[in-house]
Short mmCIF file of C-alpha atoms (C1' of nucleotides) in Angstrom, two decimals:
data_model
loop_
_atom_site.label_atom_id
_atom_site.label_comp_id
_atom_site.label_asym_id
_atom_site.label_seq_id
_atom_site.Cartn_x
_atom_site.Cartn_y
_atom_site.Cartn_z
CA MET A 16 28.17 3.72 -39.35
CA LYS A 17 31.85 2.77 -39.34
CA LEU A 18 33.75 4.06 -42.36
CA THR A 19 34.53 1.13 -44.64
CA PRO A 20 37.88 -0.01 -46.09
CA ASP A 21 36.85 1.43 -49.46
CA TYR A 22 36.64 4.85 -47.92
CA TYR A 23 40.24 4.80 -46.74
CA LEU A 24 41.52 3.41 -50.02
CA GLN A 25 40.41 6.45 -52.00
CA ASP A 26 43.11 8.13 -54.05
CA ASP A 27 42.63 11.79 -53.15
CA VAL A 28 43.96 12.45 -49.66
CA LEU A 29 42.81 16.08 -49.82
CA LEU A 30 39.26 14.96 -50.48
CA ILE A 31 39.41 12.55 -47.56
CA ALA A 32 40.90 15.14 -45.22
CA ARG A 33 38.07 17.53 -46.03
CA ASP A 34 35.41 14.82 -45.85
CA LEU A 35 36.59 13.63 -42.44
CA ILE A 36 35.39 16.93 -40.98
CA GLY A 37 32.13 16.05 -39.23
CA LYS A 38 32.90 12.35 -38.90
CA VAL A 39 33.20 10.94 -35.40
CA LEU A 40 36.52 9.62 -34.12
CA CYS A 41 35.98 6.98 -31.42
CA THR A 42 38.26 5.02 -29.11
CA LYS A 43 37.60 2.26 -26.66
CA ILE A 44 40.65 2.04 -24.45
CA LYS A 45 40.53 -0.34 -21.50
CA GLY A 46 36.81 -0.68 -22.07
CA VAL A 47 36.18 3.06 -21.87
CA LEU A 48 34.45 4.73 -24.81
CA THR A 49 35.44 8.25 -25.79
CA SER A 50 34.61 10.09 -28.98
CA GLY A 51 34.42 13.45 -30.69
CA ILE A 52 33.41 15.10 -33.93
CA ILE A 53 36.44 15.74 -36.11
CA THR A 54 36.84 19.49 -36.52
CA GLU A 55 40.35 19.89 -37.89
CA THR A 56 42.53 17.82 -40.22
CA GLU A 57 45.66 18.11 -42.31
CA ALA A 58 46.48 16.12 -45.45
CA TYR A 59 49.96 14.70 -46.06
CA ASN A 60 50.38 13.83 -49.67
CA GLY A 61 53.22 11.34 -49.70
CA PHE A 62 56.17 11.41 -52.10
CA PRO A 63 55.78 14.90 -53.60
CA ASP A 64 54.99 16.55 -50.26
CA ARG A 65 58.09 17.89 -48.52
CA ALA A 66 56.17 18.17 -45.25
CA SER A 67 55.34 14.46 -45.26
CA HIS A 68 57.39 11.90 -43.37
CA ALA A 69 57.34 9.92 -46.61
CA PHE A 70 58.64 12.74 -48.80
CA ASN A 71 60.61 11.54 -51.78
CA GLY A 72 60.08 7.92 -50.84
CA LYS A 73 61.62 8.18 -47.39
CA ARG A 74 60.89 4.94 -45.62
CA THR A 75 62.08 4.11 -42.10
CA PRO A 76 60.89 1.93 -39.22
CA ARG A 77 59.03 4.92 -37.84
CA ASN A 78 56.93 5.72 -40.90
CA GLU A 79 56.56 2.17 -42.20
CA GLN A 80 52.88 2.15 -41.28
CA MET A 81 52.19 4.84 -43.88
CA TYR A 82 53.19 2.38 -46.60
CA GLY A 83 50.53 -0.12 -45.69
CA PRO A 84 47.01 0.00 -47.17
CA GLY A 85 44.65 2.72 -45.96
CA GLY A 86 42.45 2.21 -42.94
CA THR A 87 44.99 1.95 -40.13
CA ALA A 88 46.36 4.34 -37.53
CA TYR A 89 49.78 5.93 -37.91
CA VAL A 90 50.78 7.19 -34.48
CA TYR A 91 54.18 8.70 -33.83
CA PHE A 92 55.97 10.49 -31.05
CA CYS A 93 56.77 14.16 -31.48
CA TYR A 94 58.61 16.91 -29.57
CA GLY A 95 59.48 14.46 -26.83
CA ILE A 96 55.98 14.69 -25.41
CA HIS A 97 53.15 14.14 -27.85
CA SER A 98 51.63 11.18 -29.66
CA LEU A 99 50.15 12.39 -32.95
CA PHE A 100 47.35 10.39 -34.55
CA ASN A 101 47.03 10.02 -38.32
CA VAL A 102 44.70 8.07 -40.55
CA VAL A 103 46.56 6.14 -43.25
CA THR A 104 44.85 6.38 -46.64
CA ASN A 105 45.24 5.11 -50.21
CA VAL A 106 46.49 1.71 -51.34
CA ARG A 107 49.62 -0.10 -50.21
CA ASP A 108 52.89 1.66 -51.05
CA VAL A 109 51.21 5.05 -51.48
CA PRO A 110 52.05 6.69 -48.14
CA HIS A 111 49.20 9.14 -47.70
CA ALA A 112 47.97 10.22 -44.27
CA VAL A 113 45.56 12.61 -42.58
CA LEU A 114 46.58 14.16 -39.28
CA ILE A 115 43.66 14.69 -36.91
CA ARG A 116 44.25 18.04 -35.22
CA GLY A 117 40.98 18.75 -33.46
CA ILE A 118 37.77 17.16 -32.24
CA LYS A 119 34.64 18.38 -30.52
CA PRO A 120 34.16 16.06 -27.54
CA MET A 121 31.01 13.93 -27.56
CA GLU A 122 31.11 10.80 -25.44
CA GLY A 123 33.25 10.19 -22.37
CA ILE A 124 33.97 13.85 -21.72
CA GLU A 125 34.66 13.24 -18.03
CA VAL A 126 37.27 10.64 -18.91
CA MET A 127 38.87 12.93 -21.45
CA LEU A 128 39.05 15.77 -18.97
CA TYR A 129 40.69 13.41 -16.50
CA ARG A 130 43.22 12.23 -19.07
CA ARG A 131 44.13 15.81 -19.87
CA GLY A 132 44.57 16.48 -16.17
CA LYS A 133 42.60 18.92 -14.03
CA LEU A 134 41.37 20.76 -17.08
CA LYS A 135 37.98 22.35 -16.67
CA GLU A 136 37.58 24.11 -19.98
CA GLU A 137 35.84 21.68 -22.25
CA LYS A 138 36.43 24.10 -25.07
CA THR A 139 40.19 23.58 -25.19
CA LEU A 140 39.94 19.90 -24.34
CA SER A 141 41.04 18.68 -27.69
CA THR A 142 42.36 21.33 -29.99
CA GLY A 143 45.77 20.48 -31.38
CA PRO A 144 46.92 17.00 -32.41
CA GLY A 145 48.72 16.24 -29.15
CA SER A 146 45.63 17.08 -27.13
CA VAL A 147 43.37 14.97 -29.33
CA SER A 148 45.49 11.90 -28.74
CA LYS A 149 45.78 12.54 -25.05
CA ALA A 150 42.04 13.05 -24.59
CA LEU A 151 41.21 9.90 -26.55
CA GLY A 152 43.91 7.84 -24.84
CA ILE A 153 45.85 7.19 -28.04
CA GLN A 154 49.54 6.40 -27.64
CA VAL A 155 52.41 5.30 -29.87
CA SER A 156 51.62 1.70 -28.92
CA HIS A 157 48.43 2.09 -31.00
CA ASN A 158 50.45 2.59 -34.16
CA GLY A 159 49.14 0.17 -36.77
CA THR A 160 45.70 -0.25 -35.22
CA ASP A 161 43.11 -1.38 -37.77
CA LEU A 162 40.30 1.18 -37.97
CA GLN A 163 37.79 -1.60 -38.68
CA GLY A 164 38.37 -2.92 -35.16
CA ASN A 165 36.86 -1.91 -31.84
CA ARG A 166 39.75 0.03 -30.30
CA ILE A 167 40.00 3.01 -32.64
CA TRP A 168 37.54 3.72 -35.44
CA ILE A 169 35.70 6.49 -37.28
CA ASP A 170 31.92 6.68 -37.57
CA ASP A 171 29.78 8.44 -40.11
CA ARG A 172 26.80 9.51 -38.04
CA GLY A 173 25.23 11.56 -40.79
CA ILE A 174 26.41 14.90 -39.44
CA LYS A 175 26.35 17.36 -42.30
CA ILE A 176 28.89 20.15 -42.43
CA SER A 177 28.28 22.90 -44.95
CA GLN A 178 31.32 23.34 -47.19
CA LYS A 179 31.01 27.05 -46.55
CA LEU A 180 31.89 26.52 -42.89
CA ILE A 181 35.12 24.71 -43.66
CA GLN A 182 38.15 26.98 -43.64
CA ILE A 183 41.13 25.96 -45.72
CA THR A 184 44.59 27.15 -44.68
CA PRO A 185 48.26 26.14 -44.85
CA ARG A 186 49.41 23.48 -42.40
CA ILE A 187 50.79 24.20 -38.94
CA GLY A 188 54.37 23.65 -37.86
CA VAL A 189 55.85 22.72 -41.21
CA ASP A 190 57.87 25.85 -41.94
CA TYR A 191 60.87 23.68 -42.75
CA ALA A 192 59.04 22.29 -45.80
CA GLY A 193 59.70 25.25 -48.08
CA GLU A 194 57.04 25.73 -50.72
CA ALA A 195 55.01 22.80 -49.36
CA ALA A 196 54.50 24.75 -46.14
CA LEU A 197 52.16 27.00 -48.10
CA TYR A 198 49.94 24.32 -49.59
CA PRO A 199 46.27 24.67 -48.53
CA TYR A 200 46.11 21.24 -46.94
CA ARG A 201 44.51 22.14 -43.60
CA PHE A 202 40.75 21.88 -43.09
CA ILE A 203 39.04 23.33 -40.06
CA VAL A 204 35.56 24.14 -38.83
CA ASN A 205 34.84 26.21 -35.76
CA ASN A 206 33.69 24.11 -32.80
CA SER A 207 30.78 26.40 -32.08
CA LEU A 208 29.40 26.07 -35.60
CA ILE A 209 28.60 22.38 -35.31
"C1'" DC B 2 78.30 7.06 -31.11
"C1'" DG B 3 76.93 11.96 -30.96
"C1'" DT B 4 73.97 15.39 -32.04
"C1'" DA B 5 70.23 18.15 -33.86
"C1'" DC B 6 65.55 18.76 -34.15
"C1'" DG B 7 60.64 18.00 -34.66
"C1'" DA B 8 53.19 17.36 -38.33
"C1'" DT B 9 53.48 20.56 -30.00
"C1'" DC B 10 51.44 22.36 -25.54
"C1'" DT B 11 51.47 24.99 -21.54
"C1'" DG B 12 52.25 28.56 -18.43
"C1'" DC B 13 54.18 32.71 -17.40
"C1'" DT B 14 55.21 37.52 -18.83
"C1'" DG C 19 54.54 36.56 -27.07
"C1'" DC C 20 57.99 33.39 -25.76
"C1'" DA C 21 60.72 29.89 -23.70
"C1'" DG C 22 60.93 25.38 -21.48
"C1'" DA C 23 59.73 20.65 -21.33
"C1'" DT C 24 61.46 16.27 -23.04
"C1'" DC C 25 63.01 12.18 -26.03
"C1'" DG C 26 62.78 9.14 -30.16
"C1'" DT C 27 64.43 9.26 -34.66
"C1'" DA C 28 67.48 10.14 -38.36
"C1'" DC C 29 71.69 10.85 -40.10
"C1'" DG C 30 76.55 11.78 -40.40
"C1'" DA C 31 81.20 10.61 -38.44
#
DNA sequence: CGTACGATCTGCT
DNA sequence: GCAGATCGTACGA
């Protein structure tokens, strides 16, 4: 079920980002299980990718986690409000990451609605990276969490997504990245099609 | 030490 | 469609 270390150590972050569509992101925070099918991801391709925090070898306390081996969580604080959850991939010192931007809620929906605060529309419960983290209870303190553990992990539950249903577009919110802002590194499948 | 800004979301217009 | 919220991080002085 749980994706193995080998999976996260793969070299092609674009392949992983696309393959993660249909996998199930799970958290168990304070004993409460919540999960959802991953419906939207973005790949961040390390050194050559101007949109990546690790562009050109940039390495700071904040993005240090990206430099570790694949299979851990890279969670950082953005826009003064949001915790954004990424999956670190590839081997040590190759700072690849996949940003999880959307899930289709599965387990613990009531809890997720509560975390999001008086939200009734299940549809918009977890679209957008900030909302995903909030619904699943992921915070910056979870940075570095091992995805083989029992707090945050990703399951393969055999859900098949036709490649035809996966839309590929440029990434969101990276206009500052020049040419890299146009790269087709975003993968998304409509919630209602799963 | 000061400052600018960001891998965003929401609510109001 | 747009502005406001809200603050850690990075970087230059």
